[in-house]
Each structure stands twice: as structure tokens, then as C-alpha cells.
Amino acid sequence: MKLEEFDNFKVPKDEMQDVELSHEDPINLHSKKLQDDLQTMGMKIQLHEDNIRFLRTLKDKLVDSIIDLQVILGKYHASNSPKIENKDGSDTQSEDKPSYQKAILQQENSAASILCHLKTNPKMLASDPTMSEDVLGVVAELGHVEDDTLSSLLSEYLGTETMSAIVCKTYNGVKSLEKYDTDGGINKTSGLHGFGTSLGKTLEGRFNVISLETLRPYSGEFVADDPQRRLDIPKPRLPNGDCPAGFLGYAVNMINIDRTHLFFLTASGYGLRETLFYSLFFCLQIYKTRTEMLQAVPCITDGALSLDGGIIKRSGLFCLGNRGDMKATFSKTSTNSSLPDHYMESERQMKEMKWKKEKMLEDMRRERALLDSLKLNFEKKKAEFVQFLAEAAARFSNLYLSHFLHTGSHKLQLQWGDQPIDDSGQGIDQSSKEWLNVLEVSGSMLVVVGHISHDGIVLLYDMHQRWIGDSFFRGLKEMGIFCNTKFVLCITLPLTAL
């Protein structure tokens, strides 16, 4: 609100006898509103500062707990996963390469093959931190199944391109795999292309990449007390309400996730099953025989497979003919992959803590942004308040001076040194008589206005007892009364805050 909006505000005659400001006048009300706004903003600033301190304390505690669990899990991995370091710095597991890896490595110049080579050479992969941290691997290595038949069926259903697709946690990982020149061409010296060149391979053709953070996740419940966190999807029902004969389950729940990725969570808190595998299979149904699968067609919405080779891609799309020879397939679940209960619980706790830490960091960034914005607005509001008070003081001093110069009930007496000065200017050194060069009221000056003393002497000072005469001089000049700038004035008033 601008002070000019109060220009039409007049002091009634019956109130002019007592010039104490009313607490209900417009300027007083607006001043109180500005003060209330500042107080409210100050409380909000304090709240955000407290929130940041609280979140920082919780985050530090979580980091300490994560480190403790990493030590425990690291000891377990060290005792159960012996490695032999080659001369070139690569690590070789004591176990044989799984079937999917052998099949992918045979695709000499594919993106999946280059990535598999990189994962056996951690030192080379570490040269690109984003790729090292964000890329999980290829689809084929992220899941396992109970038997070879089901593995072949699921792999055939997805196809070689999808089984060899590279999976990234975020879109930053996708960007790290391939970079472009200013003209839009592929930069062959960076990303996966650059690593391929270093390995003596040339990446050929297109390749698929999946970003987990951009997938639409499963949003339902999970099977209770299931260490694999399978999805609690209702069983299909025929029109008569019965579950179809031969129904074995949903493909998304027949994938077993190994301990390395079982407790992985995206920034939004979703795991591999409800993101990657749900987006690949949705509610794909598995049946024992083709005959039973065909009988269940009325309740098949997202496709179905049968263990004897039947495939329905989706409702109304049937795949006929002989089964293909899939080389890149899901590995069979190892019978020796069982883990002690305390390990599984520690792994789960660590993944959950890491997710909570990321959420806290996001909350802290949001609180910091809100705090910075509030502080900026607070400074603007404070400057507005101070300027408002200064301008209000100048205008009110003119109002009261005008009244006392033109009323017969009081005589305004000016004092210069020890000599009184009348309205005509008698008593002023005539050689120094001049019109006042009116000064602007300082924006930092806080003025208080109150009563004029009974003896007619007008005093004006700020809250720090420093004299201010410019507003008084301005009032005299506007009324045609000359004065000398050497006047030293104080205005003494019973203080009434605006």
C-alpha cells in the first residue's frame, strides 16, 4: 500500500485539540498490518531453520547406521565371494560365467557385450562415475527363474532386444551411455561408444535402454512376509467366478531377484519387481498346458504362456509355430543361493535407510529453497515498513504544524539558540536569511509522532533521540514561512507509535 492512498485522511476539528494519534486511523492500521506480516514471516523463517536442523540431525544418524551395516555386509561378501585379480586389473569370479553372460559376450559388437566386458574391469568402468553408479546391467542378469523351460519361455516372450536391454536407475544413466556432437551426431569417443573403442570393439546398430525412474510402477500391495516382495495381484477369474484350471501364477512373480538387487529402491521407493519386471510382464499369466491356457482366454488381459510352448502376446494376439532358440535367457535360480535371515534383514534395513536418506536430502533442499525465498521477502517487507514509517512521519508533522500555525488557540514558537523567533522571521540573522533546501527523509529513519507541548514549542526526534528537522522545515516552506537551515530543532512529544 502506498502512503499517497492516505492523502485524503483528515483530522476532525474536535480531535485537533488533542493530537494524540488514534489507534484506529488508516495509517496506524496499515502500520500494524506490516508489523504483523513481518512477525509472521519471522516465525516461518524460524520454522524452516528448525526443520533443516532436525533433518540434518536425522540424516547424520542414518549415515552412521548405513556405514555400520555396510561393514557387516562387506564382511559377509568377503567371506562368500572369493575373487582373483588378473594382471589387467579385472576381477574374475571363481564361479563359471552364467549362460546369459556367455550368450551376450558372443554378440561381439553389441552394447550389452561391451557393458559385460566393462563390468569385469571395474577400474575402467570407474572412469565414468555416472555410468558406474547408475547402470545396473542388462535385463537378463537382473532376474532368475526356477527351471530352464520357464526361462526359455519368458526370454522368448520378451525377445532378444529386450533381454539385452541396458537398465539404468535414472535418466542420467541413459545420457551417460551415449553423447552427441553439436550437429546431433553420435560422439564416438565418449559413453559406451568410447569404451567400446578402448576395448577394440565398434558398437554397431541400435540398443535399448530402460530408465527405471520413468517407468509407471505397480502401486498395489505385496505378498505378506515374502522375502522376495512378490506382488499381491488377485488371481484371474472366469465369468463364473472360478480361477482357471492350470493357472500357475503371474510371470512377474516367478522372477527371483538376487541379493545384489533385491532391496534396490528408486528415489520414489520402488524396487526392481514393481518397476522393471512389472513394466515388462504386467499381469502375464502362466499356465501348465496350452489347452488350459486357451480355456482361460476370457480372463486373459495382458497375455499368457504355457509350459508346453503356448504364447498369447496380448488379448487377441496368438503366437503360433515352433519355439525359437533363445541364447540370452534368465539364469536358473541357484540351490546354494539361500542366505541367512540376519543377512536378509540387514540388507533390507540398509536399502531402506539409503532411501530415507535420499528423501531427507530432497526435503532439506526444499526447505532451504523456501527459507531463502522467505528471507528475501522478509528483507523487502522490512524495507517497505521502514520507508512507510518515515513517509508517514513527514506527512503527519506537516498536518499538525499546519493546524497550529493557523489556529488562534495556540502560538507556535520557534527557538534558534537562545533567541525566540516569531512567524515573520524576526530574530533570524538577516544576512543568512534564505529559503530552505528541503531534504528527503532518510529511508532508514524511524520517526515517532505525538503531542505538541503546552508552551507551543514543537519538538521532533527519532527513537534514538537524534534530531530531525527536515519534515518540520518542509511544513514551514509549504506554508510560505522562511527559515534558516542553521535551526537546531528537537520536537518533544509523548510518544505514540504509528
XYZ file of N, CA and C in Angstrom, residues 96-107 112-113 116 138-144 151 155 163-164 326-332:
99
model
N 31.855 -70.195 -12.755
C 31.787 -70.074 -14.206
C 30.815 -68.966 -14.575
N 31.003 -68.400 -15.757
C 30.103 -67.355 -16.234
C 28.717 -67.947 -16.439
N 27.647 -67.232 -16.050
C 26.287 -67.723 -16.281
C 25.982 -67.764 -17.771
N 24.939 -68.517 -18.130
C 24.606 -68.725 -19.541
C 24.274 -67.424 -20.258
N 23.550 -66.524 -19.597
C 23.183 -65.268 -20.259
C 24.430 -64.467 -20.620
N 25.438 -64.495 -19.743
C 26.648 -63.715 -19.995
C 27.435 -64.294 -21.163
N 27.494 -65.608 -21.227
C 28.177 -66.243 -22.355
C 27.497 -65.871 -23.667
N 26.149 -65.895 -23.660
C 25.406 -65.577 -24.882
C 25.592 -64.120 -25.281
N 25.590 -63.232 -24.312
C 25.742 -61.802 -24.616
C 27.149 -61.495 -25.103
N 28.163 -62.116 -24.495
C 29.545 -61.864 -24.904
C 29.810 -62.334 -26.332
N 28.996 -63.283 -26.788
C 29.151 -63.753 -28.167
C 28.679 -62.708 -29.179
N 27.857 -61.758 -28.715
C 27.410 -60.671 -29.595
C 28.492 -59.585 -29.565
N 25.279 -54.541 -25.060
C 25.261 -55.430 -23.902
C 26.602 -56.131 -23.728
N 27.222 -56.541 -24.849
C 28.522 -57.211 -24.786
C 29.599 -56.274 -24.242
N 29.124 -55.854 -20.518
C 29.581 -57.029 -19.767
C 31.102 -57.031 -19.630
N 22.148 -55.572 -17.684
C 21.172 -55.911 -18.721
C 20.030 -56.694 -18.091
N 18.889 -56.708 -18.760
C 17.693 -57.357 -18.217
C 17.968 -58.808 -17.845
N 18.698 -59.533 -18.697
C 18.911 -60.968 -18.489
C 19.619 -61.287 -17.182
N 20.455 -60.375 -16.690
C 21.218 -60.673 -15.482
C 20.527 -60.242 -14.196
N 19.406 -59.524 -14.310
C 18.769 -58.976 -13.117
C 17.709 -59.886 -12.513
N 17.422 -61.020 -13.169
C 16.437 -61.946 -12.629
C 16.821 -63.394 -12.855
N 16.246 -64.291 -12.064
C 16.477 -65.732 -12.186
C 15.130 -66.440 -12.108
N 12.439 -70.300 -18.119
C 13.417 -69.291 -18.532
C 13.365 -69.063 -20.036
N 12.036 -65.600 -21.849
C 13.016 -64.919 -22.705
C 12.498 -64.782 -24.127
N 15.794 -58.618 -23.760
C 16.649 -59.343 -22.821
C 18.041 -58.716 -22.746
N 18.482 -58.082 -23.840
C 19.811 -57.453 -23.874
C 19.752 -55.960 -23.573
N 16.481 -69.364 -28.010
C 16.928 -68.175 -27.287
C 18.237 -68.476 -26.562
N 19.252 -67.659 -26.848
C 20.547 -67.853 -26.192
C 20.666 -67.006 -24.925
N 20.206 -65.768 -25.005
C 20.246 -64.902 -23.822
C 18.981 -65.137 -23.012
N 19.076 -65.934 -21.968
C 17.927 -66.289 -21.144
C 18.214 -65.957 -19.684
N 17.153 -65.969 -18.885
C 17.333 -65.784 -17.444
C 18.059 -66.993 -16.867
N 18.957 -66.746 -15.935
C 19.676 -67.845 -15.296
C 18.747 -68.611 -14.371
N 19.094 -69.868 -14.152
C 18.332 -70.693 -13.229
C 18.730 -70.349 -11.804
